[in-house]
Amino acid sequence: MIELKQRILIALSKLANRDAHQITVEDLEKIIQALSNDGVSMLLNCLYDTMNDSKPAVKKESIQLLAVLCTARTDSVATHLTKIIAHIVKRLKDSDSQVREACCDIVGSLSALYLKGGGGSDGVASLFVKPLFEMIDESNKAAQGKATVCMALGDRLFIWRI
């Protein structure tokens, strides 16, 4: 696990390097595909830390890698869904529009994964609704707008039944 964490941290630190960016993303995607269930929590924590990077491109890529992880390890990640959504909603306040757009994309992806065909339980649906409604109450207009976009995903966000 220590060796794996080192590989992940080294790869994440290379995301800002334009020359190595694509190779690094591919490397991280391979790590995600080969990851055991025990490594999911560790990778999530590394991605959360990277989402706080000062470079928008690194934050955006971390959000996109989070989507890759959720898609590859849907069941293993499900127990972490509350924290994942909280981190995504927090990034809706980001000053960079591409980061906010990536957040909207992942909310749509996660809702499609965890609320398939409206079949998700009310508890799971509320994991999406509550933080987005709270964000709409924020004074940050850009964050409000993106939270509204997330809510308006209609066919991808099956929570209108609540």
PDB file of C-alpha atoms in Angstrom:
ATOM      1  CA  MET A   1       0.000   0.000   0.000  1.00  0.00           C
ATOM      2  CA  ILE A   2       2.859   2.378   0.761  1.00  0.00           C
ATOM      3  CA  GLU A   3       4.375   1.749  -2.654  1.00  0.00           C
ATOM      4  CA  LEU A   4       1.003   2.291  -4.314  1.00  0.00           C
ATOM      5  CA  LYS A   5       0.463   5.548  -2.454  1.00  0.00           C
ATOM      6  CA  GLN A   6       3.897   6.754  -3.567  1.00  0.00           C
ATOM      7  CA  ARG A   7       3.051   5.910  -7.207  1.00  0.00           C
ATOM      8  CA  ILE A   8      -0.236   7.786  -6.926  1.00  0.00           C
ATOM      9  CA  LEU A   9       1.312  10.846  -5.287  1.00  0.00           C
ATOM     10  CA  ILE A  10       4.133  11.003  -7.826  1.00  0.00           C
ATOM     11  CA  ALA A  11       1.680  10.696 -10.709  1.00  0.00           C
ATOM     12  CA  LEU A  12      -0.646  13.343  -9.251  1.00  0.00           C
ATOM     13  CA  SER A  13       2.288  15.719  -8.822  1.00  0.00           C
ATOM     14  CA  LYS A  14       2.994  15.389 -12.571  1.00  0.00           C
ATOM     15  CA  LEU A  15      -0.497  16.510 -13.621  1.00  0.00           C
ATOM     16  CA  ALA A  16       0.653  20.128 -13.858  1.00  0.00           C
ATOM     17  CA  ASN A  17       3.420  19.229 -16.333  1.00  0.00           C
ATOM     18  CA  ARG A  18       2.007  19.817 -19.817  1.00  0.00           C
ATOM     19  CA  ASP A  19       4.568  17.539 -21.455  1.00  0.00           C
ATOM     20  CA  ALA A  20       3.783  14.580 -19.187  1.00  0.00           C
ATOM     21  CA  HIS A  21       0.091  15.313 -18.652  1.00  0.00           C
ATOM     22  CA  GLN A  22      -1.472  12.743 -21.000  1.00  0.00           C
ATOM     23  CA  ILE A  23       0.926   9.976 -19.981  1.00  0.00           C
ATOM     24  CA  THR A  24       0.261  10.774 -16.331  1.00  0.00           C
ATOM     25  CA  VAL A  25      -3.512  10.627 -16.804  1.00  0.00           C
ATOM     26  CA  GLU A  26      -3.200   7.278 -18.574  1.00  0.00           C
ATOM     27  CA  ASP A  27      -0.960   6.025 -15.762  1.00  0.00           C
ATOM     28  CA  LEU A  28      -3.487   7.075 -13.134  1.00  0.00           C
ATOM     29  CA  GLU A  29      -6.334   5.450 -15.079  1.00  0.00           C
ATOM     30  CA  LYS A  30      -4.343   2.183 -15.159  1.00  0.00           C
ATOM     31  CA  ILE A  31      -3.802   2.446 -11.404  1.00  0.00           C
ATOM     32  CA  ILE A  32      -7.542   2.957 -10.928  1.00  0.00           C
ATOM     33  CA  GLN A  33      -8.371  -0.099 -13.056  1.00  0.00           C
ATOM     34  CA  ALA A  34      -5.929  -2.287 -11.102  1.00  0.00           C
ATOM     35  CA  LEU A  35      -6.832  -0.866  -7.689  1.00  0.00           C
ATOM     36  CA  SER A  36      -8.026  -3.220  -4.988  1.00  0.00           C
ATOM     37  CA  ASN A  37     -11.006  -2.315  -2.827  1.00  0.00           C
ATOM     38  CA  ASP A  38      -8.579  -1.558   0.020  1.00  0.00           C
ATOM     39  CA  GLY A  39      -6.866   1.121  -2.048  1.00  0.00           C
ATOM     40  CA  VAL A  40     -10.031   3.082  -2.907  1.00  0.00           C
ATOM     41  CA  SER A  41     -10.051   5.132   0.299  1.00  0.00           C
ATOM     42  CA  MET A  42      -6.366   5.997  -0.071  1.00  0.00           C
ATOM     43  CA  LEU A  43      -6.817   7.107  -3.685  1.00  0.00           C
ATOM     44  CA  LEU A  44      -9.863   9.179  -2.765  1.00  0.00           C
ATOM     45  CA  ASN A  45      -7.877  11.018  -0.090  1.00  0.00           C
ATOM     46  CA  CYS A  46      -5.069  11.696  -2.566  1.00  0.00           C
ATOM     47  CA  LEU A  47      -7.572  13.059  -5.102  1.00  0.00           C
ATOM     48  CA  TYR A  48      -9.235  15.243  -2.440  1.00  0.00           C
ATOM     49  CA  ASP A  49      -5.848  16.752  -1.594  1.00  0.00           C
ATOM     50  CA  THR A  50      -5.086  17.354  -5.273  1.00  0.00           C
ATOM     51  CA  MET A  51      -8.438  19.108  -5.736  1.00  0.00           C
ATOM     52  CA  ASN A  52      -7.052  21.840  -3.470  1.00  0.00           C
ATOM     53  CA  ASP A  53      -4.090  22.504  -5.791  1.00  0.00           C
ATOM     54  CA  SER A  54      -3.642  26.096  -6.927  1.00  0.00           C
ATOM     55  CA  LYS A  55      -3.594  25.133 -10.625  1.00  0.00           C
ATOM     56  CA  PRO A  56      -7.052  24.856 -12.221  1.00  0.00           C
ATOM     57  CA  ALA A  57      -5.904  22.191 -14.698  1.00  0.00           C
ATOM     58  CA  VAL A  58      -4.804  19.939 -11.830  1.00  0.00           C
ATOM     59  CA  LYS A  59      -8.095  20.447  -9.978  1.00  0.00           C
ATOM     60  CA  LYS A  60     -10.092  19.736 -13.128  1.00  0.00           C
ATOM     61  CA  GLU A  61      -8.143  16.569 -13.884  1.00  0.00           C
ATOM     62  CA  SER A  62      -8.509  15.374 -10.283  1.00  0.00           C
ATOM     63  CA  ILE A  63     -12.275  15.772 -10.584  1.00  0.00           C
ATOM     64  CA  GLN A  64     -12.272  13.856 -13.858  1.00  0.00           C
ATOM     65  CA  LEU A  65     -10.143  11.101 -12.307  1.00  0.00           C
ATOM     66  CA  LEU A  66     -12.658  10.922  -9.492  1.00  0.00           C
ATOM     67  CA  ALA A  67     -15.309  10.186 -12.126  1.00  0.00           C
ATOM     68  CA  VAL A  68     -13.093   7.455 -13.593  1.00  0.00           C
ATOM     69  CA  LEU A  69     -12.679   5.931 -10.136  1.00  0.00           C
ATOM     70  CA  CYS A  70     -16.407   6.031  -9.434  1.00  0.00           C
ATOM     71  CA  THR A  71     -17.176   4.388 -12.767  1.00  0.00           C
ATOM     72  CA  ALA A  72     -14.527   1.680 -12.346  1.00  0.00           C
ATOM     73  CA  ARG A  73     -15.274   0.941  -8.679  1.00  0.00           C
ATOM     74  CA  THR A  74     -18.973   1.818  -8.317  1.00  0.00           C
ATOM     75  CA  ASP A  75     -19.651  -0.516  -5.402  1.00  0.00           C
ATOM     76  CA  SER A  76     -16.431   0.223  -3.500  1.00  0.00           C
ATOM     77  CA  VAL A  77     -16.905   3.962  -3.854  1.00  0.00           C
ATOM     78  CA  ALA A  78     -20.575   3.937  -2.838  1.00  0.00           C
ATOM     79  CA  THR A  79     -19.689   4.046   0.863  1.00  0.00           C
ATOM     80  CA  HIS A  80     -17.741   7.250   0.245  1.00  0.00           C
ATOM     81  CA  LEU A  81     -20.449   8.963  -1.806  1.00  0.00           C
ATOM     82  CA  THR A  82     -21.376  11.569   0.831  1.00  0.00           C
ATOM     83  CA  LYS A  83     -17.793  12.797   1.117  1.00  0.00           C
ATOM     84  CA  ILE A  84     -17.258  12.694  -2.650  1.00  0.00           C
ATOM     85  CA  ILE A  85     -20.301  14.844  -3.304  1.00  0.00           C
ATOM     86  CA  ALA A  86     -19.264  17.268  -0.548  1.00  0.00           C
ATOM     87  CA  HIS A  87     -15.866  17.739  -2.197  1.00  0.00           C
ATOM     88  CA  ILE A  88     -17.434  18.237  -5.611  1.00  0.00           C
ATOM     89  CA  VAL A  89     -19.961  20.766  -4.332  1.00  0.00           C
ATOM     90  CA  LYS A  90     -17.146  22.623  -2.552  1.00  0.00           C
ATOM     91  CA  ARG A  91     -15.345  22.917  -5.902  1.00  0.00           C
ATOM     92  CA  LEU A  92     -18.434  24.568  -7.421  1.00  0.00           C
ATOM     93  CA  LYS A  93     -17.157  27.721  -5.677  1.00  0.00           C
ATOM     94  CA  ASP A  94     -13.882  27.590  -7.619  1.00  0.00           C
ATOM     95  CA  SER A  95     -12.940  30.723  -9.510  1.00  0.00           C
ATOM     96  CA  ASP A  96     -12.116  28.742 -12.668  1.00  0.00           C
ATOM     97  CA  SER A  97     -15.103  28.001 -14.906  1.00  0.00           C
ATOM     98  CA  GLN A  98     -13.549  24.780 -16.269  1.00  0.00           C
ATOM     99  CA  VAL A  99     -13.305  23.387 -12.739  1.00  0.00           C
ATOM    100  CA  ARG A 100     -16.941  24.270 -12.078  1.00  0.00           C
ATOM    101  CA  GLU A 101     -17.934  22.673 -15.404  1.00  0.00           C
ATOM    102  CA  ALA A 102     -16.054  19.475 -14.484  1.00  0.00           C
ATOM    103  CA  CYS A 103     -18.043  19.412 -11.243  1.00  0.00           C
ATOM    104  CA  CYS A 104     -21.315  19.547 -13.167  1.00  0.00           C
ATOM    105  CA  ASP A 105     -20.140  16.726 -15.403  1.00  0.00           C
ATOM    106  CA  ILE A 106     -19.248  14.476 -12.489  1.00  0.00           C
ATOM    107  CA  VAL A 107     -22.543  15.145 -10.698  1.00  0.00           C
ATOM    108  CA  GLY A 108     -24.292  13.970 -13.856  1.00  0.00           C
ATOM    109  CA  SER A 109     -22.048  10.901 -14.082  1.00  0.00           C
ATOM    110  CA  LEU A 110     -22.501  10.006 -10.430  1.00  0.00           C
ATOM    111  CA  SER A 111     -26.247  10.434 -10.579  1.00  0.00           C
ATOM    112  CA  ALA A 112     -26.380   8.135 -13.596  1.00  0.00           C
ATOM    113  CA  LEU A 113     -24.326   5.546 -11.700  1.00  0.00           C
ATOM    114  CA  TYR A 114     -26.085   5.657  -8.360  1.00  0.00           C
ATOM    115  CA  LEU A 115     -29.637   6.690  -9.251  1.00  0.00           C
ATOM    116  CA  LYS A 116     -30.143   4.470 -12.295  1.00  0.00           C
ATOM    117  CA  GLY A 117     -33.531   4.974 -13.880  1.00  0.00           C
ATOM    118  CA  GLY A 118     -34.882   6.701 -10.811  1.00  0.00           C
ATOM    119  CA  GLY A 119     -34.304   3.492  -8.879  1.00  0.00           C
ATOM    120  CA  GLY A 120     -32.000   5.009  -6.279  1.00  0.00           C
ATOM    121  CA  SER A 121     -33.377   5.237  -2.801  1.00  0.00           C
ATOM    122  CA  ASP A 122     -34.542   8.535  -1.374  1.00  0.00           C
ATOM    123  CA  GLY A 123     -31.508   8.454   0.939  1.00  0.00           C
ATOM    124  CA  VAL A 124     -29.087   8.279  -1.968  1.00  0.00           C
ATOM    125  CA  ALA A 125     -30.997  10.928  -3.889  1.00  0.00           C
ATOM    126  CA  SER A 126     -30.840  13.269  -0.904  1.00  0.00           C
ATOM    127  CA  LEU A 127     -27.038  12.950  -0.951  1.00  0.00           C
ATOM    128  CA  PHE A 128     -27.204  14.839  -4.237  1.00  0.00           C
ATOM    129  CA  VAL A 129     -30.054  17.230  -3.499  1.00  0.00           C
ATOM    130  CA  LYS A 130     -29.150  18.573  -0.074  1.00  0.00           C
ATOM    131  CA  PRO A 131     -25.651  19.940  -0.856  1.00  0.00           C
ATOM    132  CA  LEU A 132     -26.811  21.382  -4.174  1.00  0.00           C
ATOM    133  CA  PHE A 133     -29.709  23.213  -2.532  1.00  0.00           C
ATOM    134  CA  GLU A 134     -27.310  24.522   0.113  1.00  0.00           C
ATOM    135  CA  MET A 135     -25.019  25.786  -2.645  1.00  0.00           C
ATOM    136  CA  ILE A 136     -27.928  27.629  -4.252  1.00  0.00           C
ATOM    137  CA  ASP A 137     -28.236  29.585  -0.977  1.00  0.00           C
ATOM    138  CA  GLU A 138     -24.590  30.743  -1.257  1.00  0.00           C
ATOM    139  CA  SER A 139     -23.786  34.323  -2.218  1.00  0.00           C
ATOM    140  CA  ASN A 140     -21.337  33.165  -4.926  1.00  0.00           C
ATOM    141  CA  LYS A 141     -23.316  33.644  -8.153  1.00  0.00           C
ATOM    142  CA  ALA A 142     -21.082  31.364 -10.237  1.00  0.00           C
ATOM    143  CA  ALA A 143     -21.463  28.554  -7.695  1.00  0.00           C
ATOM    144  CA  GLN A 144     -25.213  29.123  -7.562  1.00  0.00           C
ATOM    145  CA  GLY A 145     -25.406  28.898 -11.330  1.00  0.00           C
ATOM    146  CA  LYS A 146     -23.455  25.653 -11.513  1.00  0.00           C
ATOM    147  CA  ALA A 147     -25.461  24.126  -8.649  1.00  0.00           C
ATOM    148  CA  THR A 148     -28.581  24.997 -10.617  1.00  0.00           C
ATOM    149  CA  VAL A 149     -27.096  23.385 -13.737  1.00  0.00           C
ATOM    150  CA  CYS A 150     -26.398  20.252 -11.700  1.00  0.00           C
ATOM    151  CA  MET A 151     -29.999  20.208 -10.514  1.00  0.00           C
ATOM    152  CA  ALA A 152     -31.272  20.792 -14.061  1.00  0.00           C
ATOM    153  CA  LEU A 153     -29.564  17.746 -15.496  1.00  0.00           C
ATOM    154  CA  GLY A 154     -33.059  16.271 -15.482  1.00  0.00           C
ATOM    155  CA  ASP A 155     -32.598  13.041 -17.360  1.00  0.00           C
ATOM    156  CA  ARG A 156     -29.241  12.340 -15.714  1.00  0.00           C
ATOM    157  CA  LEU A 157     -30.134  13.432 -12.192  1.00  0.00           C
ATOM    158  CA  PHE A 158     -33.170  11.389 -11.208  1.00  0.00           C
ATOM    159  CA  ILE A 159     -34.041  13.276  -8.041  1.00  0.00           C
ATOM    160  CA  TRP A 160     -37.068  15.298  -9.046  1.00  0.00           C
ATOM    161  CA  ARG A 161     -39.319  12.749  -7.374  1.00  0.00           C
ATOM    162  CA  ILE A 162     -38.306  13.997  -3.929  1.00  0.00           C
TER     163      ILE A 162
END
